[in-house]
Coordinates of C-alpha atoms and ligand atoms in Angstrom, one line a residue:
M1 CA 123.2 -67.1 52.4
E2 CA 121.4 -66.9 55.7
A3 CA 119.6 -63.7 54.9
E4 CA 118.3 -65.2 51.6
R5 CA 117.1 -68.3 53.5
K6 CA 115.3 -66.2 56.1
A7 CA 113.6 -64.2 53.3
M8 CA 112.6 -67.5 51.6
V9 CA 111.1 -68.7 54.9
E10 CA 109.1 -65.5 55.3
E11 CA 107.7 -65.8 51.8
L12 CA 106.7 -69.4 52.6
R13 CA 104.8 -68.2 55.7
R14 CA 103.0 -65.8 53.5
Y15 CA 102.0 -68.7 51.2
K16 CA 100.4 -70.4 54.2
I17 CA 103.1 -72.8 55.1
H18 CA 102.4 -72.9 58.9
D19 CA 104.2 -76.1 60.1
G20 CA 107.0 -74.7 62.2
R21 CA 109.1 -77.8 61.9
V22 CA 109.0 -77.6 58.1
L23 CA 109.9 -73.9 58.2
D24 CA 112.8 -74.6 60.5
A25 CA 114.1 -77.3 58.3
M26 CA 113.9 -75.0 55.3
A27 CA 115.8 -72.4 57.3
I28 CA 118.5 -74.9 58.1
V29 CA 119.2 -76.8 54.9
H30 CA 121.6 -75.0 52.5
R31 CA 119.5 -75.1 49.4
H32 CA 122.4 -73.6 47.3
G33 CA 124.6 -76.6 48.1
Y34 CA 122.3 -78.8 46.1
I35 CA 122.7 -76.9 42.8
P36 CA 125.6 -78.4 40.8
S37 CA 128.5 -76.0 40.6
A38 CA 128.1 -75.7 36.8
F39 CA 124.6 -74.2 37.3
R40 CA 125.4 -72.0 40.4
S41 CA 126.6 -68.9 38.7
G42 CA 123.7 -66.6 38.1
A43 CA 121.3 -69.0 39.9
D44 CA 119.0 -67.6 42.5
P45 CA 118.6 -70.7 44.7
Y46 CA 116.4 -69.0 47.3
G47 CA 113.9 -67.4 44.8
D48 CA 110.5 -68.9 44.6
H49 CA 111.0 -70.9 41.4
P50 CA 112.7 -74.1 40.2
C51 CA 116.4 -74.0 39.3
P52 CA 118.1 -76.0 36.6
I53 CA 120.4 -78.8 37.9
G54 CA 121.4 -80.4 34.5
H55 CA 120.0 -83.2 32.4
G56 CA 116.9 -81.1 31.7
Q57 CA 115.9 -81.4 35.4
T58 CA 115.2 -78.9 38.1
I59 CA 115.3 -78.6 41.9
S60 CA 111.6 -77.9 42.8
Q61 CA 110.6 -74.5 43.9
P62 CA 110.7 -73.9 47.6
F63 CA 107.0 -73.6 48.0
I64 CA 106.3 -77.0 46.4
V65 CA 109.0 -78.7 48.6
A66 CA 107.5 -77.1 51.7
Y67 CA 103.9 -77.8 50.7
M68 CA 104.5 -81.5 50.0
T69 CA 106.5 -81.9 53.1
Q70 CA 103.9 -80.3 55.2
R71 CA 101.1 -82.5 53.7
M72 CA 103.2 -85.6 54.5
E73 CA 103.2 -84.9 58.2
V74 CA 106.8 -86.1 58.6
R75 CA 107.7 -87.2 62.1
P76 CA 111.1 -88.3 63.3
G77 CA 111.7 -92.0 62.7
L78 CA 109.2 -92.4 59.8
R79 CA 110.5 -94.4 56.9
I80 CA 110.1 -92.4 53.8
L81 CA 110.6 -93.3 50.1
E82 CA 111.2 -90.5 47.6
I83 CA 111.1 -91.1 43.9
G84 CA 113.1 -88.5 41.9
T85 CA 116.1 -87.6 44.0
G86 CA 117.2 -84.9 41.6
S87 CA 119.4 -82.5 43.5
G88 CA 118.9 -84.2 46.8
Y89 CA 117.3 -81.1 48.4
Q90 CA 113.9 -82.6 49.2
A91 CA 115.7 -85.7 50.7
A92 CA 117.8 -83.4 52.8
I93 CA 114.7 -81.6 54.2
L94 CA 113.1 -85.0 55.0
A95 CA 116.3 -86.1 56.8
E96 CA 116.5 -82.8 58.7
L97 CA 113.0 -83.6 60.0
G98 CA 114.3 -86.8 61.4
A99 CA 112.9 -89.2 58.8
E100 CA 114.7 -92.3 57.6
V101 CA 115.0 -91.5 54.0
Y102 CA 115.3 -93.8 50.9
S103 CA 115.5 -92.0 47.5
I104 CA 115.7 -93.3 44.0
E105 CA 117.0 -91.3 40.9
I106 CA 117.0 -92.7 37.4
V107 CA 119.8 -90.4 36.0
P108 CA 123.1 -91.8 37.3
E109 CA 125.0 -88.4 37.1
L110 CA 122.2 -86.7 39.2
A111 CA 122.3 -89.6 41.7
D112 CA 126.1 -89.2 42.1
H113 CA 125.8 -85.4 42.5
A114 CA 123.0 -85.8 45.1
R115 CA 125.1 -88.4 47.1
Q116 CA 127.9 -85.9 47.3
A117 CA 125.8 -82.9 48.1
L118 CA 124.0 -84.8 50.9
A119 CA 127.3 -86.0 52.4
V120 CA 128.6 -82.4 52.4
G121 CA 125.4 -81.2 53.9
G122 CA 125.6 -83.7 56.7
Y123 CA 122.8 -86.0 55.5
G124 CA 125.0 -88.9 54.5
C125 CA 122.4 -91.1 56.2
V126 CA 120.0 -90.8 53.3
Q127 CA 120.0 -94.1 51.3
L128 CA 120.2 -93.5 47.5
K129 CA 119.6 -95.9 44.7
T130 CA 120.2 -95.3 40.9
G131 CA 117.3 -96.8 39.0
D132 CA 113.6 -96.7 38.0
G133 CA 111.6 -95.6 40.9
Y134 CA 108.4 -96.8 39.3
K135 CA 109.2 -100.1 40.9
G136 CA 109.8 -98.7 44.3
W137 CA 112.4 -100.2 46.7
P138 CA 111.0 -103.6 47.8
E139 CA 114.0 -104.4 50.0
Y140 CA 113.0 -101.6 52.4
A141 CA 109.2 -101.7 52.0
P142 CA 106.8 -101.0 53.5
F143 CA 107.1 -97.3 53.9
D144 CA 105.3 -94.9 56.2
A145 CA 105.2 -92.3 53.5
I146 CA 106.1 -92.1 49.8
I147 CA 106.8 -88.8 48.0
V148 CA 107.0 -88.7 44.2
T149 CA 108.6 -85.7 42.6
C150 CA 108.2 -86.7 39.0
A151 CA 104.8 -87.2 37.4
P152 CA 103.6 -90.7 36.3
G153 CA 100.5 -90.8 34.0
K154 CA 98.7 -93.0 36.5
I155 CA 99.3 -93.9 40.1
P156 CA 101.9 -96.7 40.1
P157 CA 100.3 -99.8 41.8
V158 CA 103.7 -101.1 42.9
L159 CA 104.2 -98.0 45.0
V160 CA 100.8 -98.3 46.6
A161 CA 101.7 -101.9 47.5
Q162 CA 104.8 -100.7 49.2
L163 CA 102.9 -98.2 51.4
K164 CA 102.1 -99.2 55.0
T165 CA 98.5 -99.4 56.2
G166 CA 98.0 -96.0 57.8
G167 CA 100.6 -94.5 55.5
R168 CA 100.3 -91.8 52.9
M169 CA 101.7 -91.0 49.5
I170 CA 101.8 -87.7 47.8
L171 CA 102.4 -87.5 44.0
P172 CA 101.7 -85.5 40.9
V173 CA 99.6 -87.5 38.4
G174 CA 98.9 -86.9 34.8
S175 CA 100.4 -86.3 31.4
G176 CA 100.0 -82.7 30.3
V177 CA 97.9 -81.4 33.1
Q178 CA 99.1 -82.8 36.4
Q179 CA 97.3 -82.8 39.7
L180 CA 98.8 -83.4 43.1
V181 CA 97.1 -86.4 44.7
I182 CA 97.3 -87.5 48.3
L183 CA 96.6 -91.2 49.0
E184 CA 95.8 -92.5 52.4
K185 CA 95.9 -96.3 52.8
T186 CA 93.7 -97.8 55.4
E187 CA 93.0 -101.4 56.4
D188 CA 90.4 -101.9 53.6
D189 CA 90.5 -98.7 51.6
L190 CA 92.6 -96.3 49.6
R191 CA 91.4 -92.8 50.0
E192 CA 92.4 -90.5 47.1
I193 CA 92.4 -86.8 47.8
P194 CA 92.9 -84.5 44.8
D195 CA 94.9 -81.4 45.5
M196 CA 96.3 -78.5 43.5
Y197 CA 97.5 -78.5 39.9
V198 CA 101.2 -78.6 39.5
R199 CA 104.0 -79.0 37.0
F200 CA 106.7 -81.6 37.4
V201 CA 108.9 -83.4 34.9
P202 CA 107.3 -86.7 33.7
M203 CA 108.3 -89.9 35.3
V204 CA 110.4 -91.8 32.7
R205 CA 110.5 -95.5 32.6
G206 CA 113.7 -97.5 32.7
A207 CA 114.4 -100.5 30.6
D208 CA 112.9 -103.6 32.4
Ligands
LIG1 N1 113.1 -83.9 44.4 C1 114.1 -83.3 43.6 C2 113.5 -82.7 42.3 C3 113.2 -83.7 41.4 S1 113.1 -83.3 39.7 C4 114.9 -82.2 44.3 O1 114.6 -82.0 45.5 O2 115.8 -81.6 43.7 C5 112.5 -84.9 39.2 C6 113.6 -86.0 39.2 O3 112.9 -87.3 38.9 C7 114.6 -85.8 38.1 O4 115.9 -85.8 38.6 C8 114.4 -87.1 37.2 O5 115.6 -87.5 36.6 C9 113.8 -88.1 38.2 N2 113.0 -89.2 37.6 C10 112.2 -89.2 36.5 N3 111.7 -90.4 36.3 C11 112.2 -91.2 37.3 C12 112.0 -92.6 37.6 N4 111.3 -93.4 36.9 N5 112.7 -93.0 38.7 C13 113.5 -92.2 39.5 N6 113.7 -90.9 39.2 C14 113.0 -90.4 38.1

């Protein structure tokens, strides 16, 4: 699938993804390996659209993965929390960029699949947890960056609290219409930068 991956990267370049490290990671990670086998036949894993992965969920379209990763300014060694592991693909991209990745998925079957796909892909170092990501992962907080790939109605305060000073969070916010928001946490301020309109699955809440 190398030719398909190259074509995907060329398309991302046309969409103004200019961070060479992000493009390299997208060229290396085998996106098709993150689509559960039951959904692989007829799937077009390298096309610029989301693909079904079961349980009503999808692996985000390549552009969104690349865009959010680029906006996070991932550097090797950063400790990153992802909410909404889904297929495990976004987590693999972050790990390929050298980040220390923690990811939470609420659907146990998806978490199991992602764990397996990440191990096969060589990213067994990604730490996965099955549960409600709204509450973050206090044992490993604070994080240099947090990426949320399901949409809460409002910015979850617990996640803001688990972000380091100087850290940033990127997340879709809203019910119905969703907007990507980038949060930058400084010593005495939280800067909120509204970005493009997007469509993610809603963040569901687990039983407390
Ligand atoms: N990042 C994924 C795509 C995620 S799709 C990828 O690369 O494939 C959104 C995921 O968020 C779904 O798998 C959904 O089950 C999960 N999700 C929804 N609400 C959640 C919550 N409260 N905590 C953790 N995961 C959640």
